């Protein structure tokens, strides 16, 4: 897949993830939030929880497990970026959670399913 196709697929997956979250009562408060060279795909709020979301797309026939799609380095990068920017979104009573949303696409690029993993990793990047 070309870089352009990969970017388009990623944007499509992020759109699906945002709609999914909003349909479940989350309010998206940030998208593609930059912290230096790092990026947080989505920051969402639900009640007193601020949720940092890493979104990935995959082909529906991919043998990778959801836990394998976001590697340790990426988890650490997302957590580090969150530490830098979260103050602008967080209220004193908020807890912070790191989720992963995997959007599956079929061979034609059409939506084939979504997997939302709440509390996918800790602020240190470890899988919970």
Coordinates of C-alpha atoms in Angstrom, one line a residue:
X1 CA 0.0 0.0 0.0
X2 CA 1.3 3.4 -0.9
X3 CA 1.9 6.1 1.8
X4 CA -1.0 8.1 0.4
X5 CA -3.3 4.9 0.6
X6 CA -2.0 4.3 4.2
X7 CA -2.8 7.9 5.3
X8 CA -6.3 7.7 3.7
X9 CA -6.9 4.4 5.4
X10 CA -5.8 5.8 8.7
X11 CA -8.1 8.8 8.4
X12 CA -11.0 6.6 7.4
X13 CA -10.3 4.4 10.5
X14 CA -10.1 7.5 12.7
X15 CA -13.5 8.8 11.4
X16 CA -15.1 5.4 12.2
X17 CA -13.5 5.4 15.6
X18 CA -14.8 8.9 16.4
X19 CA -18.3 8.0 15.3
X20 CA -18.2 4.8 17.3
X21 CA -17.1 6.7 20.5
X22 CA -19.7 9.4 20.0
X23 CA -22.5 6.8 19.5
X24 CA -21.5 5.4 22.9
X25 CA -21.6 8.7 24.8
X26 CA -18.0 9.9 24.5
X27 CA -17.3 13.5 23.5
X28 CA -14.3 13.8 21.2
X29 CA -12.2 16.8 22.5
X30 CA -9.1 16.4 20.4
X31 CA -8.0 14.7 17.2
X32 CA -4.4 14.3 15.9
X33 CA -3.1 16.2 18.9
X34 CA 0.6 16.8 18.4
X35 CA 3.3 16.7 21.1
X36 CA 6.5 17.4 19.3
X37 CA 6.9 14.7 16.7
X38 CA 4.5 12.4 18.5
X39 CA 0.7 12.3 17.9
X40 CA -2.4 11.2 19.8
X41 CA -5.1 10.1 17.4
X42 CA -8.1 10.9 19.6
X43 CA -8.7 12.4 23.0
X44 CA -12.2 11.8 24.3
X45 CA -14.2 12.4 27.4
X46 CA -16.9 10.4 29.1
X47 CA -18.1 11.5 32.5
X48 CA -15.0 12.0 34.6
X49 CA -12.7 9.9 32.4
X50 CA -10.3 11.3 29.8
X51 CA -9.6 8.6 27.2
X52 CA -6.4 8.7 25.1
X53 CA -7.1 6.5 22.0
X54 CA -4.7 5.0 19.6
X55 CA -6.5 4.0 16.3
X56 CA -5.2 1.4 14.0
X57 CA -6.6 0.0 10.8
X58 CA -6.0 -3.6 9.6
X59 CA -7.1 -5.8 6.8
X60 CA -9.9 -8.1 8.1
X61 CA -7.9 -11.2 7.1
X62 CA -4.8 -10.1 9.1
X63 CA -3.5 -12.8 11.4
X64 CA -2.3 -10.2 14.0
X65 CA -4.1 -10.1 17.3
X66 CA -5.3 -6.8 18.6
X67 CA -2.7 -6.8 21.3
X68 CA 0.0 -7.2 18.7
X69 CA -1.1 -4.3 16.4
X70 CA 0.2 -1.5 18.8
X71 CA 3.8 -2.3 19.7
X72 CA 5.5 -1.3 22.9
X73 CA 7.4 1.6 21.3
X74 CA 4.2 3.1 20.0
X75 CA 2.4 2.6 23.4
X76 CA 5.3 4.4 25.1
X77 CA 5.2 7.2 22.5
X78 CA 1.5 7.7 23.0
X79 CA 1.8 7.7 26.8
X80 CA 4.7 10.2 26.6
X81 CA 2.7 12.5 24.3
X82 CA -0.3 12.3 26.6
X83 CA 1.9 13.4 29.6
X84 CA 2.9 16.5 27.6
X85 CA -0.6 17.6 26.4
X86 CA -3.1 16.1 28.8
X87 CA -3.1 19.1 31.1
X88 CA -4.9 21.2 28.5
X89 CA -7.8 18.7 28.6
X90 CA -7.9 17.2 32.1
X91 CA -10.0 18.4 35.0
X92 CA -8.6 17.8 38.5
X93 CA -11.2 15.0 39.1
X94 CA -10.5 13.2 35.9
X95 CA -8.9 9.8 35.6
X96 CA -7.0 9.0 32.4
X97 CA -7.3 5.8 30.4
X98 CA -5.4 4.5 27.3
X99 CA -7.6 2.7 24.8
X100 CA -6.9 1.1 21.4
X101 CA -9.5 1.0 18.6
X102 CA -8.8 -1.3 15.7
X103 CA -10.8 -0.8 12.6
X104 CA -10.9 -3.7 10.2
X105 CA -11.2 -3.1 6.5
X106 CA -11.9 -5.7 3.8
X107 CA -9.9 -6.0 0.5
X108 CA -11.8 -3.1 -1.1
X109 CA -11.2 -0.8 1.8
X110 CA -14.8 -1.1 3.1
X111 CA -15.5 -1.2 6.8
X112 CA -15.5 -4.8 8.1
X113 CA -15.6 -4.4 11.9
X114 CA -14.2 -2.6 15.0
X115 CA -12.6 -3.7 18.2
X116 CA -12.4 -1.3 21.1
X117 CA -10.0 -2.3 23.8
X118 CA -10.5 -0.3 27.0
X119 CA -7.6 0.1 29.4
X120 CA -5.3 -1.4 26.7
X121 CA -2.1 -0.2 28.2
X122 CA -0.8 1.8 31.1
X123 CA 0.9 5.2 31.2
X124 CA 4.2 3.3 31.1
X125 CA 3.2 1.5 27.9
X126 CA 2.7 -1.9 29.5
X127 CA -0.3 -4.0 28.4
X128 CA -2.8 -4.2 31.2

